Coordinates of C-alpha atoms in Angstrom, one line a residue:
Chain A
M1 CA -0.1 0.0 -0.2
A2 CA 2.8 2.3 -1.1
R3 CA 0.6 4.9 -3.1
E4 CA -2.9 6.2 -2.2
A5 CA -5.5 5.3 -4.6
I6 CA -8.5 7.6 -3.3
T7 CA -8.0 10.3 -1.0
A8 CA -11.0 11.8 0.4
R9 CA -11.0 15.0 2.4
E10 CA -13.7 16.0 4.4
V11 CA -16.1 15.3 2.2
T12 CA -19.9 16.8 2.8
K13 CA -22.9 16.7 0.6
V14 CA -26.0 18.3 1.4
Y15 CA -29.2 17.8 -0.6
R16 CA -31.5 20.5 -0.8
A17 CA -35.1 19.8 -1.6
R18 CA -38.1 22.1 -1.3
G19 CA -36.4 24.3 1.0
A20 CA -35.2 21.7 3.7
A21 CA -31.6 20.6 3.6
T22 CA -30.4 16.8 4.0
T23 CA -26.6 16.1 5.2
A24 CA -26.2 12.9 3.6
V25 CA -22.4 12.6 4.1
Q26 CA -20.5 14.9 6.5
D27 CA -16.6 15.6 7.1
F28 CA -15.9 12.2 5.7
S29 CA -12.2 11.5 5.0
I30 CA -10.7 8.3 4.3
T31 CA -7.9 6.7 2.0
V32 CA -7.9 3.7 0.1
G33 CA -4.7 2.1 -0.8
E34 CA -3.4 1.0 -4.2
G35 CA -4.8 -2.8 -4.8
E36 CA -6.6 -2.6 -1.6
F37 CA -9.9 -4.0 -0.9
L38 CA -12.3 -1.4 1.1
S39 CA -15.7 -1.9 2.2
L40 CA -18.0 0.6 3.6
I41 CA -20.6 -0.6 5.8
G42 CA -23.4 1.4 7.8
P43 CA -27.0 1.6 8.3
S44 CA -29.4 2.5 5.8
G45 CA -29.5 5.9 4.5
C46 CA -25.9 6.6 5.9
G47 CA -24.5 8.2 2.7
K48 CA -22.5 5.4 1.7
S49 CA -24.0 5.0 -2.2
T50 CA -23.9 8.9 -2.2
F51 CA -20.0 8.7 -1.1
L52 CA -19.4 6.2 -3.8
R53 CA -21.3 8.4 -6.5
M54 CA -19.0 11.2 -5.7
V55 CA -15.9 9.1 -6.0
A56 CA -17.5 8.1 -9.3
G57 CA -17.7 12.0 -10.5
L58 CA -21.7 11.3 -10.7
I59 CA -22.4 13.7 -8.2
R60 CA -20.4 16.5 -6.8
P61 CA -19.5 16.9 -3.2
T62 CA -21.2 20.1 -1.5
A63 CA -17.6 20.6 0.1
G64 CA -14.2 18.7 0.8
E65 CA -12.4 17.0 -2.1
I66 CA -11.7 13.6 -3.5
R67 CA -8.6 12.7 -5.2
I68 CA -8.0 9.4 -7.4
R69 CA -4.4 8.9 -7.9
G70 CA -3.9 12.4 -6.4
E71 CA -5.5 14.3 -9.2
L72 CA -8.8 15.8 -8.7
E73 CA -11.7 14.0 -9.8
E74 CA -12.9 16.0 -12.3
G75 CA -9.6 17.2 -14.0
G76 CA -8.3 13.6 -13.8
R77 CA -11.2 12.3 -15.8
E78 CA -11.0 14.4 -18.8
R79 CA -7.6 13.9 -19.3
S80 CA -7.0 10.0 -18.9
W81 CA -10.4 8.6 -19.6
R82 CA -9.9 7.5 -22.7
D83 CA -6.6 5.5 -22.1
R84 CA -7.8 4.0 -18.6
P85 CA -11.1 5.4 -16.8
L86 CA -10.7 6.3 -13.5
T87 CA -13.8 4.1 -12.2
A88 CA -16.1 1.6 -13.2
M89 CA -19.0 1.1 -11.1
V90 CA -21.0 -2.2 -10.6
F91 CA -24.7 -1.5 -9.4
Q92 CA -26.9 -3.2 -7.3
E93 CA -29.8 -2.9 -9.9
Y94 CA -27.1 -4.6 -12.4
A95 CA -27.9 -1.4 -14.9
L96 CA -27.6 -3.2 -18.0
F97 CA -28.7 -2.2 -21.0
P98 CA -31.7 -4.0 -22.2
W99 CA -31.2 -3.6 -25.7
R100 CA -27.6 -4.9 -26.1
T101 CA -26.7 -8.7 -25.4
V102 CA -24.1 -9.6 -23.1
I103 CA -21.2 -9.1 -24.9
E104 CA -22.4 -5.6 -26.2
N105 CA -22.9 -4.6 -22.5
V106 CA -19.5 -6.0 -21.5
G107 CA -18.0 -4.2 -24.1
F108 CA -19.8 -0.9 -23.6
G109 CA -17.4 0.9 -21.9
L110 CA -14.6 0.4 -24.5
E111 CA -16.8 1.1 -27.2
M112 CA -17.4 4.5 -25.6
R113 CA -13.2 4.8 -25.7
D114 CA -13.6 4.5 -29.4
M115 CA -11.7 0.7 -29.4
P116 CA -12.2 -0.9 -32.6
R117 CA -14.9 -3.6 -32.7
Q118 CA -12.8 -6.7 -33.2
E119 CA -10.3 -5.7 -30.2
R120 CA -13.3 -4.7 -27.7
E121 CA -15.0 -7.9 -28.6
A122 CA -12.0 -10.2 -27.7
L123 CA -11.4 -8.6 -24.7
A124 CA -15.0 -8.6 -23.7
A125 CA -15.2 -12.2 -24.4
R126 CA -12.3 -12.7 -22.2
Y127 CA -14.0 -11.2 -19.4
I128 CA -17.3 -13.3 -20.0
E129 CA -14.9 -16.1 -19.8
K130 CA -13.8 -15.2 -16.5
V131 CA -17.3 -14.9 -15.2
G132 CA -18.2 -18.1 -16.6
L133 CA -21.0 -16.9 -19.0
R134 CA -19.2 -17.8 -22.4
R135 CA -22.5 -19.8 -24.0
F136 CA -24.6 -16.6 -22.9
S137 CA -22.8 -13.8 -24.6
G138 CA -25.3 -13.3 -27.2
Y139 CA -28.3 -13.6 -24.9
Y140 CA -29.9 -10.3 -23.8
P141 CA -30.2 -9.3 -20.1
Y142 CA -34.3 -10.2 -19.8
Q143 CA -33.2 -14.0 -21.0
L144 CA -30.6 -14.0 -17.6
S145 CA -31.3 -14.8 -13.9
G146 CA -30.2 -12.3 -11.4
G147 CA -27.0 -13.9 -10.6
M148 CA -26.1 -14.2 -14.4
K149 CA -27.0 -10.4 -14.7
Q150 CA -24.8 -9.2 -11.8
R151 CA -21.8 -11.4 -13.5
V152 CA -22.4 -9.4 -16.6
G153 CA -22.2 -6.2 -14.2
I154 CA -18.9 -7.2 -12.8
A155 CA -17.3 -8.4 -16.5
R156 CA -18.3 -5.0 -17.5
A157 CA -16.4 -2.8 -14.9
F158 CA -13.2 -5.1 -14.6
C159 CA -13.2 -5.2 -18.9
N160 CA -13.1 -1.3 -18.9
N161 CA -10.0 -1.7 -16.9
P162 CA -10.7 1.4 -14.3
E163 CA -8.3 2.1 -12.0
I164 CA -10.6 1.8 -9.3
M165 CA -13.6 -0.4 -8.8
L166 CA -16.6 0.9 -7.4
M167 CA -19.3 -1.9 -6.5
D168 CA -22.5 -0.4 -4.4
E169 CA -23.9 -3.5 -2.9
P170 CA -23.4 -6.0 -5.7
F171 CA -25.2 -8.9 -4.0
G172 CA -27.9 -6.9 -2.1
A173 CA -30.6 -8.1 -4.4
L174 CA -29.5 -11.9 -4.9
D175 CA -30.7 -14.6 -2.9
A176 CA -28.2 -16.1 -0.3
Q177 CA -26.9 -18.6 -2.3
T178 CA -26.2 -16.9 -5.3
R179 CA -24.6 -14.6 -3.1
T180 CA -22.2 -16.7 -1.8
V181 CA -21.3 -18.2 -5.2
L182 CA -20.6 -14.7 -6.4
Q183 CA -18.5 -13.8 -3.6
Q184 CA -16.3 -16.5 -4.1
E185 CA -16.2 -15.7 -7.8
L186 CA -15.6 -12.1 -6.8
L187 CA -12.7 -13.2 -4.6
R188 CA -10.9 -15.1 -7.3
I189 CA -11.4 -12.4 -10.0
W190 CA -9.9 -9.9 -7.8
E191 CA -6.9 -11.7 -6.7
E192 CA -6.1 -12.3 -10.5
E193 CA -6.8 -8.5 -11.3
K194 CA -5.4 -6.9 -8.1
K195 CA -7.6 -3.9 -8.5
T196 CA -8.5 -1.3 -5.9
V197 CA -12.2 -2.1 -5.0
L198 CA -14.3 0.3 -2.9
Y199 CA -17.3 -1.8 -1.7
V200 CA -20.3 -0.7 -0.2
T201 CA -22.3 -3.4 1.5
H202 CA -25.0 -4.1 4.3
A203 CA -23.8 -7.6 5.3
I204 CA -21.2 -7.8 7.7
D205 CA -19.8 -11.3 7.0
E206 CA -19.6 -10.1 3.4
A207 CA -17.5 -7.2 4.5
V208 CA -15.1 -9.2 6.5
L209 CA -14.6 -12.3 4.1
L210 CA -13.7 -10.0 1.2
S211 CA -11.8 -7.0 2.6
D212 CA -8.8 -5.6 3.6
R213 CA -10.3 -3.1 5.8
V214 CA -13.6 -2.1 6.7
I215 CA -14.8 1.2 7.5
V216 CA -17.8 1.7 9.6
M217 CA -20.0 4.6 8.9
T218 CA -22.3 6.3 11.5
A219 CA -25.8 6.8 10.7
Q220 CA -27.1 10.1 8.8
P221 CA -25.2 12.3 8.4
G222 CA -23.1 9.5 7.3
T223 CA -19.2 9.8 8.6
L224 CA -16.1 7.7 9.5
K225 CA -17.3 5.8 12.9
A226 CA -14.3 3.2 13.1
V227 CA -11.6 1.6 10.8
V228 CA -11.4 -2.3 11.3
A229 CA -8.4 -4.0 9.8
I230 CA -9.2 -7.7 8.5
D231 CA -5.9 -9.3 9.2
F232 CA -6.6 -12.9 7.0
G233 CA -4.1 -13.7 4.2
R234 CA -4.8 -14.0 0.8
P235 CA -6.1 -15.8 -1.2
R236 CA -9.1 -16.2 1.0
D237 CA -12.1 -18.7 0.4
L238 CA -15.3 -19.4 1.9
K239 CA -13.5 -21.6 4.6
L240 CA -12.6 -18.7 6.6
K241 CA -16.0 -18.3 7.7
T242 CA -15.3 -21.2 10.1
S243 CA -12.6 -19.5 11.7
S244 CA -13.0 -17.9 15.5
R245 CA -11.2 -14.8 14.2
F246 CA -14.1 -14.5 11.6
A247 CA -16.7 -14.5 14.3
E248 CA -14.8 -12.1 16.5
L249 CA -14.3 -9.5 13.6
E250 CA -18.1 -10.1 12.5
Y251 CA -19.3 -9.4 16.1
M252 CA -17.0 -6.7 16.7
I253 CA -18.2 -4.8 13.8
W254 CA -21.8 -5.5 15.0
Q255 CA -20.9 -3.9 18.3
L256 CA -19.6 -0.7 16.3
L257 CA -22.7 -0.5 14.1
E258 CA -25.3 -1.6 16.4
E259 CA -25.9 1.9 17.9
E260 CA -26.0 3.6 14.7
V261 CA -28.5 1.2 13.0
T262 CA -30.7 1.6 16.5
R263 CA -30.7 5.4 15.9
T264 CA -31.8 4.9 12.9
L265 CA -34.5 2.8 13.4
R266 CA -35.8 5.2 16.3
G267 CA -35.8 8.0 13.6
E268 CA -33.4 10.1 15.4
T269 CA -31.7 11.2 12.8
Chain B
M1 CA -14.5 -24.4 -15.6
K2 CA -16.1 -23.0 -12.2
G3 CA -18.9 -21.3 -13.4
E4 CA -20.1 -24.3 -15.3
Q5 CA -22.7 -24.6 -12.5
V6 CA -24.5 -21.7 -13.9
F7 CA -25.6 -23.5 -16.9
S8 CA -28.4 -25.3 -15.6
E9 CA -29.9 -22.2 -13.7
P10 CA -33.1 -22.1 -15.3
G11 CA -33.7 -18.8 -17.4
P12 CA -36.6 -16.9 -16.5
K13 CA -38.3 -17.8 -20.1
T14 CA -38.3 -21.5 -19.8
P15 CA -40.8 -22.7 -21.9
A16 CA -43.3 -25.5 -21.1
L17 CA -42.1 -29.0 -21.2
K18 CA -43.2 -31.4 -24.0
G19 CA -45.4 -34.0 -22.8
E20 CA -46.7 -31.6 -19.8
P21 CA -50.4 -31.7 -19.5
R22 CA -51.6 -28.7 -20.3
S23 CA -55.3 -27.3 -19.8
L24 CA -58.0 -26.6 -22.7
A25 CA -57.8 -23.0 -22.2
A26 CA -53.7 -23.4 -22.8
R27 CA -54.3 -25.5 -25.9
L28 CA -56.7 -23.1 -27.7
T29 CA -55.3 -20.2 -27.2
E30 CA -51.3 -20.9 -27.5
G31 CA -49.9 -22.8 -30.3
P32 CA -51.0 -24.1 -33.6
L33 CA -54.9 -24.3 -32.5
S34 CA -55.0 -20.4 -31.6
A35 CA -55.5 -19.1 -35.2
S36 CA -58.5 -21.1 -36.0
F37 CA -60.0 -20.4 -32.1
Q38 CA -59.4 -16.5 -32.7
I39 CA -61.8 -16.8 -35.8
L40 CA -64.6 -18.7 -34.0
S41 CA -66.7 -15.9 -32.7
P42 CA -66.5 -13.4 -35.6
L43 CA -67.6 -16.2 -37.6
A44 CA -70.5 -17.4 -35.2
A45 CA -71.5 -13.5 -35.6
L46 CA -71.6 -13.6 -39.4
L47 CA -73.6 -16.6 -39.5
V48 CA -76.1 -15.3 -37.0
W49 CA -76.3 -12.3 -39.3
E50 CA -76.7 -14.5 -42.3
A51 CA -79.8 -16.2 -40.9
G52 CA -81.1 -13.2 -39.5
V53 CA -81.6 -11.7 -42.8
A54 CA -82.6 -14.5 -44.3
A55 CA -85.6 -15.2 -41.9
G56 CA -86.5 -11.8 -42.4
L57 CA -85.8 -10.7 -39.0
M58 CA -83.3 -8.1 -40.0
D59 CA -84.2 -5.2 -42.7
R60 CA -81.7 -5.7 -45.4
R61 CA -81.7 -2.0 -46.5
F62 CA -79.7 -1.3 -43.5
F63 CA -78.1 -4.7 -43.0
P64 CA -77.5 -6.4 -46.3
A65 CA -76.5 -10.0 -45.6
P66 CA -73.0 -10.9 -45.3
S67 CA -73.1 -12.8 -48.7
T68 CA -74.7 -9.7 -50.7
I69 CA -71.6 -7.9 -49.2
F70 CA -69.0 -10.2 -50.1
V71 CA -70.4 -10.3 -53.8
A72 CA -70.2 -6.4 -53.7
L73 CA -66.6 -6.7 -52.4
G74 CA -65.9 -8.8 -55.6
Q75 CA -67.9 -6.7 -58.0
L76 CA -65.6 -3.5 -56.5
L77 CA -62.3 -5.5 -56.7
G78 CA -63.3 -6.8 -59.9
T79 CA -63.8 -3.3 -61.4
G80 CA -60.8 -2.0 -59.9
E81 CA -62.5 0.6 -58.2
L82 CA -61.9 -0.6 -54.6
L83 CA -58.4 -0.7 -55.2
D84 CA -58.4 2.6 -56.8
H85 CA -59.9 3.9 -53.3
L86 CA -57.7 2.1 -51.4
I87 CA -54.3 3.3 -52.8
I88 CA -55.2 6.9 -52.4
S89 CA -56.3 6.5 -49.2
L90 CA -53.1 4.7 -48.1
S91 CA -50.8 7.0 -49.9
R92 CA -52.7 9.6 -48.2
M93 CA -52.1 8.2 -44.6
A94 CA -48.7 6.9 -45.4
A95 CA -47.5 10.5 -46.6
G96 CA -49.5 12.1 -43.3
F97 CA -47.9 9.4 -40.8
L98 CA -44.3 10.4 -42.2
L99 CA -44.4 13.7 -42.3
G100 CA -46.1 13.7 -38.3
S101 CA -44.5 11.0 -36.8
I102 CA -40.5 11.6 -37.6
P103 CA -40.7 15.3 -36.6
G104 CA -42.7 14.1 -33.4
I105 CA -40.4 11.7 -32.6
L106 CA -37.4 13.7 -32.7
L107 CA -39.2 16.9 -30.9
G108 CA -40.5 14.2 -28.3
L109 CA -37.4 12.8 -27.8
L110 CA -35.6 16.6 -27.4
M111 CA -38.0 17.3 -25.1
G112 CA -37.8 14.9 -23.2
W113 CA -34.1 15.0 -22.7
F114 CA -34.1 18.7 -22.4
R115 CA -35.6 20.1 -19.3
L116 CA -35.4 23.9 -20.7
L117 CA -37.0 22.6 -24.0
R118 CA -39.7 20.9 -22.4
A119 CA -40.5 23.9 -20.2
L120 CA -40.8 26.1 -23.0
L121 CA -42.9 23.9 -25.2
D122 CA -45.2 21.4 -22.9
P123 CA -47.7 24.2 -22.4
L124 CA -48.4 24.6 -25.9
V125 CA -48.3 21.0 -26.5
A126 CA -50.7 20.4 -23.6
A127 CA -53.0 23.2 -24.8
T128 CA -53.2 22.3 -28.7
F129 CA -53.1 18.5 -28.2
P130 CA -56.7 17.6 -27.0
V131 CA -58.3 19.8 -30.0
P132 CA -59.8 17.0 -32.1
K133 CA -58.2 17.0 -35.4
I134 CA -61.2 17.1 -37.5
A135 CA -62.3 20.3 -36.2
I136 CA -59.5 22.1 -37.6
L137 CA -60.0 20.3 -41.1
P138 CA -61.8 23.6 -42.7
L139 CA -58.9 25.7 -41.3
V140 CA -56.5 23.2 -42.7
M141 CA -58.1 23.2 -46.0
L142 CA -58.4 27.0 -45.8
I143 CA -54.4 27.2 -45.9
F144 CA -53.2 24.2 -48.0
G145 CA -56.7 24.1 -50.1
I146 CA -59.1 21.3 -51.0
G147 CA -56.4 19.0 -52.6
E148 CA -54.2 16.0 -51.4
L149 CA -52.1 18.1 -49.3
S150 CA -55.0 19.3 -46.8
K151 CA -55.7 15.8 -46.1
V152 CA -51.8 15.1 -45.6
V153 CA -51.5 17.8 -43.3
I154 CA -54.6 16.9 -41.3
I155 CA -53.3 13.4 -40.7
A156 CA -49.7 14.4 -40.0
I157 CA -51.0 16.9 -37.3
G158 CA -53.1 13.8 -35.6
C159 CA -49.8 11.6 -35.7
F160 CA -47.6 14.1 -34.7
Y161 CA -49.1 14.7 -31.1
L162 CA -49.4 11.2 -30.2
V163 CA -46.0 10.3 -31.2
L164 CA -44.7 13.4 -29.3
I165 CA -46.0 12.7 -26.4
S166 CA -45.1 9.0 -25.9
S167 CA -41.5 9.6 -26.9
M168 CA -41.5 12.3 -24.3
A169 CA -42.9 10.2 -21.8
G170 CA -40.5 7.5 -23.0
V171 CA -37.4 9.6 -22.3
R172 CA -38.9 10.8 -18.7
N173 CA -39.4 7.0 -17.8
I174 CA -36.1 5.8 -18.5
D175 CA -34.4 4.1 -15.5
P176 CA -32.2 6.8 -14.1
V177 CA -29.5 3.9 -12.9
L178 CA -29.0 3.3 -16.5
I179 CA -28.1 6.7 -17.4
E180 CA -25.8 6.6 -14.3
A181 CA -24.2 3.5 -15.8
A182 CA -23.7 4.9 -19.2
R183 CA -22.0 8.1 -17.7
N184 CA -19.8 5.7 -15.8
F185 CA -18.7 4.1 -18.6
G186 CA -18.3 6.9 -20.4
A187 CA -21.2 8.0 -22.8
R188 CA -21.4 11.8 -23.2
G189 CA -23.5 14.0 -25.1
R190 CA -24.7 12.9 -28.6
R191 CA -23.5 9.2 -28.1
M192 CA -25.7 9.0 -24.8
F193 CA -28.6 10.1 -27.0
W194 CA -28.0 7.7 -29.5
K195 CA -26.5 5.0 -27.9
V196 CA -28.4 5.2 -24.6
V197 CA -31.5 7.5 -24.9
L198 CA -32.6 6.6 -28.2
P199 CA -33.0 2.7 -27.5
S200 CA -34.2 3.0 -24.3
T201 CA -37.1 4.9 -25.5
L202 CA -37.6 2.8 -28.8
P203 CA -40.9 1.1 -27.1
A204 CA -42.5 3.9 -26.2
I205 CA -42.3 5.3 -29.4
F206 CA -43.8 2.4 -30.9
T207 CA -46.3 2.8 -28.9
G208 CA -47.0 6.2 -30.0
L209 CA -46.7 4.9 -33.8
R210 CA -49.3 2.4 -33.2
L211 CA -51.8 4.9 -31.7
S212 CA -51.2 7.3 -34.5
L213 CA -51.9 4.5 -37.2
G214 CA -55.1 4.1 -35.5
V215 CA -56.1 8.0 -35.4
S216 CA -54.8 8.2 -39.1
L217 CA -57.4 5.7 -40.2
I218 CA -60.5 7.9 -38.3
V219 CA -58.9 11.2 -39.6
I220 CA -58.4 9.7 -43.3
V221 CA -62.1 8.4 -43.2
A222 CA -63.6 11.8 -41.6
A223 CA -61.7 13.7 -44.3
E224 CA -62.7 11.9 -47.1
F225 CA -66.0 12.2 -46.1
V226 CA -66.2 15.7 -46.7
A227 CA -63.1 16.9 -48.9
A228 CA -62.5 14.2 -51.3
N229 CA -63.8 12.7 -54.6
R230 CA -61.9 9.4 -54.2
G231 CA -60.7 7.2 -51.2
I232 CA -62.1 4.8 -48.9
G233 CA -64.0 7.4 -46.7
Y234 CA -65.3 8.9 -50.0
L235 CA -66.7 5.4 -50.9
I236 CA -68.5 5.0 -47.7
W237 CA -70.1 8.5 -48.1
I238 CA -71.0 8.2 -51.8
S239 CA -72.8 4.7 -50.9
W240 CA -74.9 6.3 -48.2
Q241 CA -75.8 8.9 -50.4
T242 CA -76.9 6.8 -53.4
L243 CA -78.0 4.3 -50.8
T244 CA -76.1 1.3 -52.2
T245 CA -75.4 0.3 -48.3
E246 CA -73.7 -2.9 -49.3
H247 CA -70.8 -0.8 -50.8
M248 CA -70.8 1.3 -47.5
Y249 CA -70.2 -2.0 -45.6
V250 CA -67.2 -2.9 -48.0
G251 CA -65.6 0.6 -47.3
I252 CA -66.3 -0.5 -43.5
L253 CA -64.9 -3.8 -44.0
V254 CA -61.8 -2.7 -45.6
I255 CA -61.4 -0.1 -42.8
G256 CA -61.5 -2.7 -40.3
I257 CA -58.8 -5.2 -42.1
L258 CA -56.6 -2.3 -42.7
G259 CA -56.8 -1.5 -38.6
I260 CA -56.1 -5.4 -38.0
L261 CA -53.1 -5.2 -40.9
F262 CA -51.3 -1.9 -39.1
T263 CA -51.5 -3.2 -35.7
Y264 CA -50.0 -6.8 -36.9
G265 CA -47.5 -5.2 -39.0
L266 CA -46.2 -2.9 -36.4
E267 CA -46.2 -5.3 -33.9
R268 CA -44.0 -7.6 -36.0
L269 CA -41.7 -4.7 -37.1
G270 CA -41.2 -4.1 -33.4
K271 CA -40.2 -7.7 -32.6
A272 CA -37.8 -7.4 -35.4
V273 CA -36.2 -3.9 -34.1
M274 CA -36.4 -4.5 -30.5
P275 CA -35.8 -8.6 -30.2
W276 CA -34.7 -7.3 -26.8
S277 CA -37.8 -5.8 -25.2
V278 CA -40.0 -7.8 -22.8
D279 CA -42.4 -4.8 -23.3
F280 CA -43.0 -5.5 -26.7
R281 CA -43.7 -9.3 -26.3
T282 CA -46.9 -8.3 -24.6
F283 CA -47.9 -5.5 -27.0
R284 CA -50.9 -7.1 -28.0
E285 CA -52.1 -8.6 -24.6

């Protein structure tokens, strides 16, 4: 972790609607190391998805700044995204383009970067292979199950070769079994690709299994509550869940979260 | 290969297995029998009608027997008169449909995408859309003369609004997360428009086109009633004036058939253009 992939300094986001102001994220500062897998966890509405979208450059912070590899989000984007985009996002809702087949979805980012058809289809095919969907590359999204759709979403993001992967509760809409299979696949692909990942999740066990560090956020307005280092080696697999250290970490994170979740449920925020 | 297990995941559209018992309703409404089943009720109605006239229960001046109508249809086809009327009506509709739909699609897409343009033009659209198109036919004739142009224009106006409103609604209903994804993967400006906004709006555009084909039929017949000396509408009108009721029915029949053909043709076109659309599969249901 010699270099910093993401540096966020006192990032604040305030939404204004009909005169009322809601602070979604307040004075949130983190750094994510090069090649690190970092998870954000927090109660519903704590602004973790908002933060992710600010890193993606989809929305602007009200105050503070986010740098990716030392460059400011906006300036850096225009200069370099054709060679190498700063971020690629995986969405909870999959967000596949229904009118594009699997291979056309996976190659979308490359197409926007004007890569010639043959080249981008070869590259897309490689990532489709990686997620085990080779036979489905001509299928449209409506012909796929939820788990398959999210495999396409993951392939699409990796295929665009971003500096940073942003994953917004990617398995949140999947059933528990499919989720477990996909977590393992993500571990495998991530270990092959060695990308910096910023991962938003509700599931503590998922955060512990996948991450190098877990950031616990407070209830709204979201800000940093605690940083938990996950001291397991790599490569990891599901067997990790049987260790007592895993249970310990899970419980520790839950203790940090409990107060925040209760506060959210009581509507105190 | 580790992902091999996914191949047995059933897709959401798995067809019913062969040999699985199916209900009577399923057997009659799906598959090879469905076409003959659908024709059952219209056929029965025709038979009752024929019998009613034969038995003297229905006045043949107003309700000539189906057999009489089919004979008249044969005659009008034989002389080439019907084809003549049909061609002229169809070409008016085609011209008006294209002239109205294409600008309607473009303006609708733009109004859907650019908030400022929508704020500017929406009040005008909302104020003029509800005016029945037939009500302005005299005005259109005043401006464009009583020739072909006025009929084309009145159809174009009818189509324009419907296509505009559904394309605009289509753009506004695009799932915002798709736009986010497209932006995150580098789509900007024109490419966002052609590669994302337009394809996501296609089903809505097709709905608008289908509605406007229906409206073109209504408008062309009405316009030909009052301001034409050829065309299907004219045929119906002149048959009323000369009390050749069976010719009137031939005209009505032709309009009905056109309506079916248009809907069916557009549905086929939609499936060809949008093999990916789930909405479009249930187009007719």
